Coordinates of C-alpha atoms in Angstrom, one line a residue:
M1 CA 170.3 82.6 157.7
R2 CA 171.9 84.0 160.9
V3 CA 170.8 87.6 161.2
L4 CA 172.0 90.3 163.5
H5 CA 169.3 92.7 164.6
V6 CA 170.6 96.2 165.4
T7 CA 168.5 98.6 167.4
H8 CA 168.8 101.8 169.5
N9 CA 165.6 100.8 171.4
D10 CA 165.5 97.9 173.9
R11 CA 161.9 98.3 175.0
W12 CA 160.0 96.3 172.3
F13 CA 162.1 95.8 169.2
P14 CA 164.3 93.0 170.5
F15 CA 161.2 91.0 171.4
H16 CA 159.7 91.8 168.0
F17 CA 162.8 90.3 166.4
E18 CA 162.5 87.2 168.5
F19 CA 158.9 86.9 167.4
M20 CA 159.9 87.4 163.8
K21 CA 162.6 84.7 164.0
K22 CA 160.0 82.2 165.1
Q23 CA 157.6 83.1 162.4
L24 CA 160.2 83.0 159.6
G25 CA 162.6 80.3 160.9
L26 CA 165.5 82.6 161.2
E27 CA 168.5 82.5 163.6
G28 CA 170.3 85.4 165.1
E29 CA 170.4 87.8 168.0
T30 CA 170.0 91.5 168.9
F31 CA 172.8 94.1 169.2
F32 CA 171.5 97.0 171.3
R33 CA 173.4 100.2 172.1
S34 CA 171.7 103.4 173.2
I35 CA 173.8 105.8 171.1
S36 CA 172.2 108.9 169.6
G37 CA 173.6 111.6 167.3
M38 CA 174.5 109.0 164.6
D39 CA 176.9 111.1 162.4
A40 CA 179.6 109.7 160.1
T41 CA 182.3 109.8 162.8
T42 CA 180.2 107.9 165.4
A43 CA 179.3 105.3 162.8
D44 CA 182.9 104.7 161.9
A45 CA 183.9 104.4 165.5
I46 CA 181.2 101.7 166.1
W47 CA 182.4 99.8 163.0
H48 CA 186.0 100.0 164.2
V49 CA 185.1 98.4 167.6
Y50 CA 182.6 95.8 166.4
S51 CA 183.4 94.9 162.8
D52 CA 184.6 91.4 163.6
Y53 CA 181.4 90.7 165.5
F54 CA 179.2 92.1 162.7
N55 CA 181.0 90.1 160.1
S56 CA 180.2 86.9 161.9
F57 CA 176.6 87.1 160.8
D58 CA 175.1 86.4 157.4
A59 CA 173.0 89.5 157.3
V60 CA 172.1 92.6 159.3
F61 CA 168.6 93.9 160.0
V62 CA 168.4 97.5 161.3
S63 CA 165.2 98.5 163.0
H64 CA 164.7 101.6 165.2
C65 CA 166.8 103.7 164.5
A66 CA 167.4 103.4 160.8
S67 CA 170.4 105.7 161.1
W68 CA 172.4 102.7 162.4
S69 CA 172.4 101.5 158.8
R70 CA 175.2 104.0 158.1
V71 CA 177.6 101.9 160.3
F72 CA 177.4 99.4 157.5
L73 CA 176.7 101.5 154.5
Q74 CA 179.8 103.7 154.8
N75 CA 182.1 100.8 155.7
G76 CA 181.7 98.6 152.6
W77 CA 179.2 96.0 153.9
K78 CA 178.7 93.4 151.2
K79 CA 176.3 91.0 152.9
P80 CA 172.5 91.6 152.9
L81 CA 171.4 94.7 154.8
Y82 CA 167.7 95.2 155.6
V83 CA 166.9 98.7 156.8
W84 CA 163.4 99.2 158.4
L85 CA 162.2 102.8 158.4
F86 CA 160.2 102.9 161.6
F87 CA 159.6 106.5 162.7
R88 CA 161.5 109.4 161.0
F89 CA 164.7 107.7 159.7
D90 CA 166.8 110.9 160.1
H91 CA 165.6 112.2 163.5
D92 CA 168.9 111.6 165.4
V93 CA 171.3 112.5 162.5
P94 CA 173.4 115.7 162.9
D95 CA 174.9 115.6 159.4
R96 CA 171.7 115.1 157.4
E97 CA 172.8 116.1 153.9
V98 CA 175.7 113.6 154.1
Y99 CA 173.4 111.0 155.4
Y100 CA 170.8 111.6 152.7
K101 CA 173.4 111.3 150.0
L102 CA 174.5 108.0 151.5
I103 CA 171.0 106.6 151.7
K104 CA 170.1 107.6 148.2
E105 CA 173.3 106.0 146.8
A106 CA 172.7 102.8 148.8
K107 CA 169.2 102.4 147.3
S108 CA 170.8 101.0 144.1
R109 CA 173.1 98.5 145.9
P110 CA 171.9 94.9 145.3
N111 CA 172.6 93.8 148.9
V112 CA 170.6 96.6 150.5
K113 CA 166.8 96.7 151.0
F114 CA 164.9 99.6 152.5
I115 CA 161.5 98.9 154.0
A116 CA 158.9 101.3 155.6
A117 CA 157.0 100.3 158.7
T118 CA 154.0 102.4 157.9
E119 CA 152.5 104.4 155.1
Q120 CA 153.5 107.6 156.9
D121 CA 157.2 106.4 157.1
K122 CA 157.0 105.8 153.3
L123 CA 155.6 109.3 152.7
Y124 CA 158.3 110.8 154.9
A125 CA 161.1 109.1 153.1
N126 CA 159.8 110.3 149.8
S127 CA 159.3 113.8 151.1
V128 CA 162.9 114.0 152.2
L129 CA 164.7 111.9 149.6
G130 CA 162.6 112.6 146.5
D131 CA 161.8 109.5 144.4
F132 CA 162.5 106.8 146.9
P133 CA 160.1 103.9 146.4
V134 CA 159.9 101.5 149.4
E135 CA 157.6 98.7 150.3
V136 CA 155.5 99.0 153.5
V137 CA 156.1 96.0 155.7
P138 CA 154.3 96.5 159.0
P139 CA 155.3 95.1 162.4
F140 CA 153.9 92.0 163.8
A141 CA 151.3 92.5 166.5
C142 CA 153.1 91.0 169.5
T143 CA 154.0 91.6 173.1
N144 CA 156.2 89.9 175.7
T145 CA 153.9 89.5 178.7
A146 CA 156.9 88.1 180.8
T147 CA 158.3 91.6 181.0
K148 CA 155.0 93.1 182.3
R149 CA 154.1 93.9 185.8
K150 CA 150.4 93.3 186.8
I151 CA 148.6 96.5 187.8
S152 CA 145.2 97.0 189.3
C153 CA 143.3 98.7 186.5
E154 CA 140.4 96.4 185.8
G155 CA 137.3 98.4 184.8
M156 CA 139.3 101.6 184.4
F157 CA 140.6 103.5 181.4
Y158 CA 144.4 103.5 181.2
L159 CA 145.6 107.0 180.5
V160 CA 148.9 106.9 178.7
A161 CA 151.1 109.0 181.0
K162 CA 153.0 111.0 178.3
H163 CA 153.1 114.7 177.6
N164 CA 149.9 115.2 175.6
E165 CA 147.8 113.2 178.0
S166 CA 149.1 115.3 180.9
L167 CA 147.6 118.4 179.3
F168 CA 144.1 117.0 179.7
S169 CA 144.2 114.7 182.7
S170 CA 142.7 117.2 185.0
K171 CA 139.8 117.7 182.6
L172 CA 139.2 113.9 182.6
E173 CA 139.4 113.7 186.4
A174 CA 137.0 116.6 186.7
L175 CA 134.5 114.7 184.6
K176 CA 135.0 111.7 186.9
I177 CA 136.1 109.4 184.1
P178 CA 137.7 106.4 185.8
I179 CA 141.3 106.6 184.7
Y180 CA 144.5 104.9 185.8
K181 CA 147.7 106.9 185.2
H182 CA 151.1 105.3 185.0
D183 CA 154.6 106.7 184.6
W184 CA 155.6 104.8 181.5
H185 CA 159.3 105.2 182.3
S186 CA 159.1 102.9 185.3
F187 CA 158.1 99.7 183.6
A188 CA 155.8 98.4 180.9
P189 CA 152.4 97.7 182.5
D190 CA 150.3 94.6 182.0
L191 CA 147.1 96.1 180.6
R192 CA 145.1 92.8 180.3
G193 CA 141.7 93.6 181.7
V194 CA 141.9 97.3 181.3
K195 CA 138.6 99.0 180.2
G196 CA 140.3 100.9 177.4
I197 CA 143.3 103.0 176.6
L198 CA 143.0 106.8 176.3
H199 CA 145.7 108.2 173.9
M200 CA 146.4 111.6 172.4
P201 CA 148.5 110.7 169.4
Y202 CA 151.9 112.4 168.9
V203 CA 153.4 110.2 166.2
C204 CA 151.9 108.2 163.3
A205 CA 152.4 104.9 165.2
T206 CA 153.9 103.6 168.4
A207 CA 155.4 100.2 169.3
S208 CA 152.8 100.0 172.2
L209 CA 150.0 100.1 169.6
Y210 CA 151.1 96.7 168.2
E211 CA 151.6 95.4 171.7
N212 CA 148.0 96.4 172.7
W213 CA 146.6 95.0 169.4
A214 CA 148.2 91.7 170.4
L215 CA 146.4 91.9 173.8
E216 CA 143.2 92.9 172.0
N217 CA 143.0 96.2 174.0
I218 CA 140.8 98.9 172.6
Y219 CA 142.1 102.5 172.1
F220 CA 139.7 105.4 172.7
L221 CA 140.9 108.2 170.5
P222 CA 139.7 111.8 169.8
T223 CA 138.1 112.1 166.4
E224 CA 140.3 113.8 163.8
S225 CA 138.2 117.0 164.2
F226 CA 138.5 116.9 168.0
L227 CA 142.2 116.2 167.7
R228 CA 142.7 119.3 165.6
T229 CA 141.0 121.2 168.4
L230 CA 143.2 119.7 171.0
W231 CA 146.2 120.8 169.0
T232 CA 145.4 124.3 169.9
A233 CA 146.3 123.6 173.5
P234 CA 149.7 125.2 174.4
N235 CA 152.6 122.8 173.9
Y236 CA 150.6 120.0 172.2
F237 CA 153.4 117.7 170.9
W238 CA 153.4 116.3 167.3
D239 CA 156.5 114.5 166.0
S240 CA 155.6 113.0 162.7
H241 CA 155.7 114.0 159.1
G242 CA 152.6 115.4 157.4
E243 CA 150.7 118.6 157.0
R244 CA 149.5 119.9 160.3
G245 CA 146.1 118.6 161.0
D246 CA 146.2 115.8 158.4
F247 CA 146.1 112.5 160.2
S248 CA 144.7 110.3 157.4
Q249 CA 147.8 108.3 156.9
T250 CA 148.6 107.6 160.5
E251 CA 147.8 104.2 161.9
W252 CA 145.3 105.9 164.3
Y253 CA 143.1 107.2 161.5
R254 CA 143.7 105.1 158.4
E255 CA 140.4 104.0 157.0
E256 CA 141.1 100.3 157.3
N257 CA 142.0 100.7 161.0
K258 CA 139.0 102.7 162.1
P259 CA 136.9 99.6 162.9
L260 CA 139.6 98.8 165.5
F261 CA 139.2 102.0 167.6
I262 CA 136.5 103.9 169.4
Y263 CA 136.4 107.6 168.7
Y264 CA 134.9 110.4 170.8
S265 CA 134.2 114.0 169.6
S266 CA 134.6 115.6 173.1
F267 CA 135.6 114.7 176.6
E268 CA 131.9 115.0 177.6
E269 CA 131.0 112.3 175.0
L270 CA 133.8 110.1 176.4
K271 CA 132.2 110.6 179.8
Q272 CA 128.8 109.5 178.4
M273 CA 130.5 106.5 176.8
S274 CA 132.1 105.4 180.1
D275 CA 128.7 105.5 181.8
D276 CA 126.8 103.9 179.0
P277 CA 125.8 100.2 179.8
N278 CA 125.8 99.6 176.0
L279 CA 129.5 100.2 175.9
N280 CA 130.2 96.5 176.4
S281 CA 128.5 95.6 173.1
L282 CA 130.6 98.2 171.3
F283 CA 133.7 96.7 173.0
A284 CA 132.7 93.3 171.9
N285 CA 132.3 94.5 168.3
R286 CA 135.8 96.1 168.3
K287 CA 137.4 93.1 169.9
R288 CA 135.9 90.9 167.2
N289 CA 137.2 93.3 164.6
L290 CA 140.6 93.3 166.2
R291 CA 140.8 89.5 166.5
D292 CA 140.0 89.1 162.8
A293 CA 142.4 91.9 161.8
N294 CA 145.2 90.3 163.9
Q295 CA 144.8 87.0 162.2
Q296 CA 144.8 88.6 158.8
R297 CA 147.8 90.8 159.8
L298 CA 149.7 87.8 161.0
E299 CA 149.3 86.0 157.7
E300 CA 150.0 89.0 155.5
T301 CA 153.0 90.3 157.6
Q302 CA 154.5 86.8 157.8
K303 CA 154.3 86.6 154.0
K304 CA 155.8 90.0 153.4
W305 CA 158.7 89.5 155.8
G306 CA 159.3 86.1 154.4
E307 CA 159.7 87.6 150.9
I308 CA 162.1 90.3 152.3
F309 CA 164.4 87.8 153.9
S310 CA 164.2 85.2 151.1

């Protein structure tokens, strides 16, 4: 099967598709365009320009953003269409009610399959669309090390340089926690050898999570209770579905994922952890857990995607 992968994001999703092709024995390529505000008019304009190219493929796989599926749904696409709901499937759609109607109608089309990347994506689809059953098919844990630039961060915590982390970086520095900060817009850093990754979640899952799992990097996360406290900081950013303060269905706090992370209940406890000589044994435990989980995830994810594309 020759599959066209359509995405709005060129940072990781094209590589994930290449990895998927190798696992499943597929052929195909990625079509990337950074176009936001995917309303009906924009989708039709894209179809008008690229329809001949689209039709040269046996199937289309839409990843992030799922709204690109309307290019095909509203233009009579008859071949297989696989739509992966990764992050909120409607976040860049101006005419949402029209879009919702289109998605709900398409659910009954025999050539269309909707798939959720995480449990949270599944919950969000049902909260918006009503009864909208979808199977959860997670990403592969994979990363393209050829695109990474080596950085000198051995023995240091990598502090993800996004908005939430910036709210607390001065506190971490005051506690003399050894951190490396990096502007993530510049390039994707090579984090092999990093002591750990400090992250203040803002969505239910990120592509970098699956990259770092592939590298067996360990995330240090605030406990759910401490994260609720951090939320009280002015301008803390949260961009996922769910009742405020309920993180149980995010990839960071799902029960089955908890053995893969290290949690701290305060920044002071994180400081104690960073100085504790026994931290290495905890690292070793988490890395073993992650290695075992990666192998299981590879087998299960390969099976699920194989069934989707069969």
